[in-house]
GROMACS .gro file of C-alpha atoms in nm:
model
  192
    1UNK     CA    1  -5.902   1.298  -6.998
    2UNK     CA    2  -5.758   1.630  -6.901
    3UNK     CA    3  -5.397   1.691  -6.813
    4UNK     CA    4  -5.342   1.898  -6.500
    5UNK     CA    5  -5.139   2.216  -6.552
    6UNK     CA    6  -4.935   2.388  -6.288
    7UNK     CA    7  -4.869   2.757  -6.252
    8UNK     CA    8  -4.516   2.697  -6.381
    9UNK     CA    9  -4.654   2.540  -6.700
   10UNK     CA   10  -4.851   2.856  -6.767
   11UNK     CA   11  -4.554   3.083  -6.709
   12UNK     CA   12  -4.332   2.875  -6.937
   13UNK     CA   13  -4.588   2.868  -7.213
   14UNK     CA   14  -4.640   3.245  -7.225
   15UNK     CA   15  -4.306   3.421  -7.184
   16UNK     CA   16  -4.328   3.784  -7.091
   17UNK     CA   17  -4.117   3.981  -7.333
   18UNK     CA   18  -4.002   4.301  -7.170
   19UNK     CA   19  -3.983   4.598  -7.406
   20UNK     CA   20  -3.658   4.789  -7.449
   21UNK     CA   21  -3.411   4.519  -7.342
   22UNK     CA   22  -3.063   4.639  -7.434
   23UNK     CA   23  -2.799   4.425  -7.602
   24UNK     CA   24  -2.426   4.364  -7.567
   25UNK     CA   25  -2.232   4.673  -7.677
   26UNK     CA   26  -2.505   4.922  -7.578
   27UNK     CA   27  -2.431   5.198  -7.329
   28UNK     CA   28  -2.609   5.211  -6.995
   29UNK     CA   29  -2.584   5.458  -6.709
   30UNK     CA   30  -2.687   5.561  -6.362
   31UNK     CA   31  -2.668   5.879  -6.157
   32UNK     CA   32  -2.462   5.863  -5.838
   33UNK     CA   33  -2.492   6.195  -5.652
   34UNK     CA   34  -2.367   6.441  -5.915
   35UNK     CA   35  -2.198   6.187  -6.143
   36UNK     CA   36  -2.331   5.996  -6.441
   37UNK     CA   37  -2.155   5.660  -6.451
   38UNK     CA   38  -2.173   5.520  -6.803
   39UNK     CA   39  -2.070   5.165  -6.893
   40UNK     CA   40  -2.083   4.932  -7.192
   41UNK     CA   41  -2.293   4.618  -7.162
   42UNK     CA   42  -2.086   4.301  -7.188
   43UNK     CA   43  -2.357   4.046  -7.106
   44UNK     CA   44  -2.736   4.034  -7.075
   45UNK     CA   45  -2.864   3.783  -6.820
   46UNK     CA   46  -3.193   3.680  -6.662
   47UNK     CA   47  -3.387   3.665  -6.988
   48UNK     CA   48  -3.675   3.660  -7.056
   49UNK     CA   49  -3.831   3.734  -6.718
   50UNK     CA   50  -3.577   3.932  -6.516
   51UNK     CA   51  -3.315   4.086  -6.743
   52UNK     CA   52  -3.013   4.262  -6.599
   53UNK     CA   53  -2.684   4.378  -6.744
   54UNK     CA   54  -2.318   4.304  -6.671
   55UNK     CA   55  -2.082   4.579  -6.785
   56UNK     CA   56  -1.720   4.662  -6.854
   57UNK     CA   57  -1.715   4.872  -6.536
   58UNK     CA   58  -1.765   4.562  -6.322
   59UNK     CA   59  -2.105   4.689  -6.205
   60UNK     CA   60  -2.438   4.529  -6.283
   61UNK     CA   61  -2.732   4.740  -6.397
   62UNK     CA   62  -3.102   4.662  -6.369
   63UNK     CA   63  -3.353   4.635  -6.650
   64UNK     CA   64  -3.513   4.956  -6.522
   65UNK     CA   65  -3.180   5.144  -6.539
   66UNK     CA   66  -3.152   5.031  -6.902
   67UNK     CA   67  -3.469   5.222  -6.986
   68UNK     CA   68  -3.307   5.558  -6.900
   69UNK     CA   69  -3.173   5.794  -7.163
   70UNK     CA   70  -2.799   5.863  -7.120
   71UNK     CA   71  -2.833   6.232  -7.208
   72UNK     CA   72  -3.110   6.271  -6.952
   73UNK     CA   73  -2.895   6.102  -6.689
   74UNK     CA   74  -2.603   6.335  -6.766
   75UNK     CA   75  -2.829   6.638  -6.731
   76UNK     CA   76  -2.970   6.507  -6.402
   77UNK     CA   77  -2.620   6.448  -6.264
   78UNK     CA   78  -2.513   6.800  -6.356
   79UNK     CA   79  -2.817   6.944  -6.181
   80UNK     CA   80  -2.755   6.727  -5.874
   81UNK     CA   81  -2.393   6.840  -5.852
   82UNK     CA   82  -2.507   7.185  -5.735
   83UNK     CA   83  -2.621   7.021  -5.409
   84UNK     CA   84  -2.274   6.898  -5.311
   85UNK     CA   85  -1.934   7.032  -5.219
   86UNK     CA   86  -1.681   6.869  -5.450
   87UNK     CA   87  -1.312   6.880  -5.534
   88UNK     CA   88  -1.097   6.729  -5.807
   89UNK     CA   89  -0.741   6.658  -5.693
   90UNK     CA   90  -0.460   6.719  -5.943
   91UNK     CA   91  -0.081   6.756  -5.932
   92UNK     CA   92  -0.021   6.561  -5.612
   93UNK     CA   93   0.291   6.631  -5.411
   94UNK     CA   94   0.501   6.337  -5.283
   95UNK     CA   95   0.306   6.116  -5.522
   96UNK     CA   96   0.351   5.742  -5.563
   97UNK     CA   97   0.154   5.567  -5.841
   98UNK     CA   98   0.155   5.197  -5.928
   99UNK     CA   99  -0.020   4.987  -6.192
  100UNK     CA  100  -0.103   4.620  -6.155
  101UNK     CA  101  -0.088   4.358  -6.430
  102UNK     CA  102  -0.414   4.312  -6.623
  103UNK     CA  103  -0.665   4.093  -6.441
  104UNK     CA  104  -0.709   3.749  -6.593
  105UNK     CA  105  -1.089   3.768  -6.566
  106UNK     CA  106  -1.146   4.083  -6.770
  107UNK     CA  107  -0.809   4.237  -6.863
  108UNK     CA  108  -0.872   4.546  -6.649
  109UNK     CA  109  -0.562   4.724  -6.517
  110UNK     CA  110  -0.600   4.831  -6.153
  111UNK     CA  111  -0.391   5.109  -6.001
  112UNK     CA  112  -0.304   5.263  -5.666
  113UNK     CA  113  -0.192   5.618  -5.588
  114UNK     CA  114  -0.103   5.828  -5.289
  115UNK     CA  115  -0.002   6.190  -5.254
  116UNK     CA  116  -0.065   6.523  -5.087
  117UNK     CA  117  -0.313   6.778  -5.222
  118UNK     CA  118  -0.378   7.111  -5.049
  119UNK     CA  119  -0.252   6.974  -4.717
  120UNK     CA  120  -0.477   6.666  -4.737
  121UNK     CA  121  -0.387   6.304  -4.807
  122UNK     CA  122  -0.513   6.157  -5.135
  123UNK     CA  123  -0.512   5.780  -5.138
  124UNK     CA  124  -0.648   5.500  -5.348
  125UNK     CA  125  -0.525   5.147  -5.301
  126UNK     CA  126  -0.578   4.878  -5.566
  127UNK     CA  127  -0.934   4.782  -5.468
  128UNK     CA  128  -1.058   5.091  -5.282
  129UNK     CA  129  -1.252   5.403  -5.357
  130UNK     CA  130  -1.062   5.730  -5.388
  131UNK     CA  131  -1.026   5.945  -5.074
  132UNK     CA  132  -0.893   6.290  -4.988
  133UNK     CA  133  -0.851   6.283  -4.613
  134UNK     CA  134  -0.801   6.571  -4.372
  135UNK     CA  135  -0.534   6.516  -4.109
  136UNK     CA  136  -0.496   6.675  -3.764
  137UNK     CA  137  -0.148   6.807  -3.837
  138UNK     CA  138   0.165   6.744  -4.045
  139UNK     CA  139   0.272   6.456  -3.820
  140UNK     CA  140  -0.066   6.282  -3.863
  141UNK     CA  141  -0.050   6.341  -4.239
  142UNK     CA  142   0.295   6.182  -4.267
  143UNK     CA  143   0.191   5.887  -4.047
  144UNK     CA  144  -0.110   5.812  -4.266
  145UNK     CA  145   0.092   5.873  -4.583
  146UNK     CA  146   0.353   5.618  -4.475
  147UNK     CA  147   0.086   5.362  -4.377
  148UNK     CA  148  -0.082   5.378  -4.720
  149UNK     CA  149   0.253   5.389  -4.900
  150UNK     CA  150   0.357   5.073  -4.716
  151UNK     CA  151   0.028   4.902  -4.813
  152UNK     CA  152   0.078   4.994  -5.177
  153UNK     CA  153   0.443   4.889  -5.186
  154UNK     CA  154   0.375   4.563  -5.001
  155UNK     CA  155   0.179   4.454  -5.310
  156UNK     CA  156   0.496   4.485  -5.519
  157UNK     CA  157   0.615   4.140  -5.418
  158UNK     CA  158   0.274   3.971  -5.449
  159UNK     CA  159   0.118   4.077  -5.777
  160UNK     CA  160   0.409   4.244  -5.957
  161UNK     CA  161   0.272   4.598  -5.988
  162UNK     CA  162   0.495   4.856  -6.151
  163UNK     CA  163   0.572   5.208  -6.024
  164UNK     CA  164   0.474   5.455  -6.297
  165UNK     CA  165   0.579   5.815  -6.354
  166UNK     CA  166   0.248   5.961  -6.468
  167UNK     CA  167  -0.023   6.069  -6.227
  168UNK     CA  168  -0.353   5.888  -6.271
  169UNK     CA  169  -0.654   6.108  -6.335
  170UNK     CA  170  -0.854   6.134  -6.017
  171UNK     CA  171  -1.232   6.152  -5.995
  172UNK     CA  172  -1.440   6.438  -5.863
  173UNK     CA  173  -1.468   6.370  -5.490
  174UNK     CA  174  -1.758   6.461  -5.262
  175UNK     CA  175  -1.743   6.605  -4.913
  176UNK     CA  176  -1.796   6.330  -4.659
  177UNK     CA  177  -1.806   6.330  -4.280
  178UNK     CA  178  -1.752   5.953  -4.277
  179UNK     CA  179  -1.433   5.989  -4.484
  180UNK     CA  180  -1.312   6.290  -4.284
  181UNK     CA  181  -1.272   6.489  -4.604
  182UNK     CA  182  -1.379   6.384  -4.952
  183UNK     CA  183  -1.449   6.052  -5.123
  184UNK     CA  184  -1.584   5.889  -5.438
  185UNK     CA  185  -1.953   5.948  -5.506
  186UNK     CA  186  -2.029   5.577  -5.461
  187UNK     CA  187  -1.876   5.581  -5.113
  188UNK     CA  188  -2.051   5.903  -5.007
  189UNK     CA  189  -2.388   5.783  -5.137
  190UNK     CA  190  -2.397   5.515  -4.866
  191UNK     CA  191  -2.160   5.665  -4.605
  192UNK     CA  192  -2.244   6.034  -4.589
   0.00000   0.00000   0.00000
């Protein structure tokens, strides 16, 4: 007698081995506007049929993204950058910077920062993108500054962040109508 096979029996018996699957510790990247975001793989999941990568950046990357050459991605990002108006804030005035204790899940240290750069408000709260926001006038700037400062300082009692003296390095920010100024590439990519 013959035994009846199902489609699932056939799939299980002949695993499809995808070529070029990366391993833990390898670097992987993606282009976001004019930035090449590079991360280190911490876990490979979905094997053998649908591999994807978890990384130290907190982002997941697809199997297809793992096939890209990092140098090629960096070159593509540099070429793309010519299509955007960007700015890198530095030396903020009236700056407040805090660091949070390392996260239990991955040991990552989050931070928040607020300050004034070229008459605009830079702000990044613990779990937000970075923004450089235009304000109508000085009064509006101070109102928004105080609101974000209060948000940042209100965390002091909850998660025990610490005010630090040094300014955190800020990313290159991209012009954004949605942000009324400039924002992280990841934000602008989906919220032009």
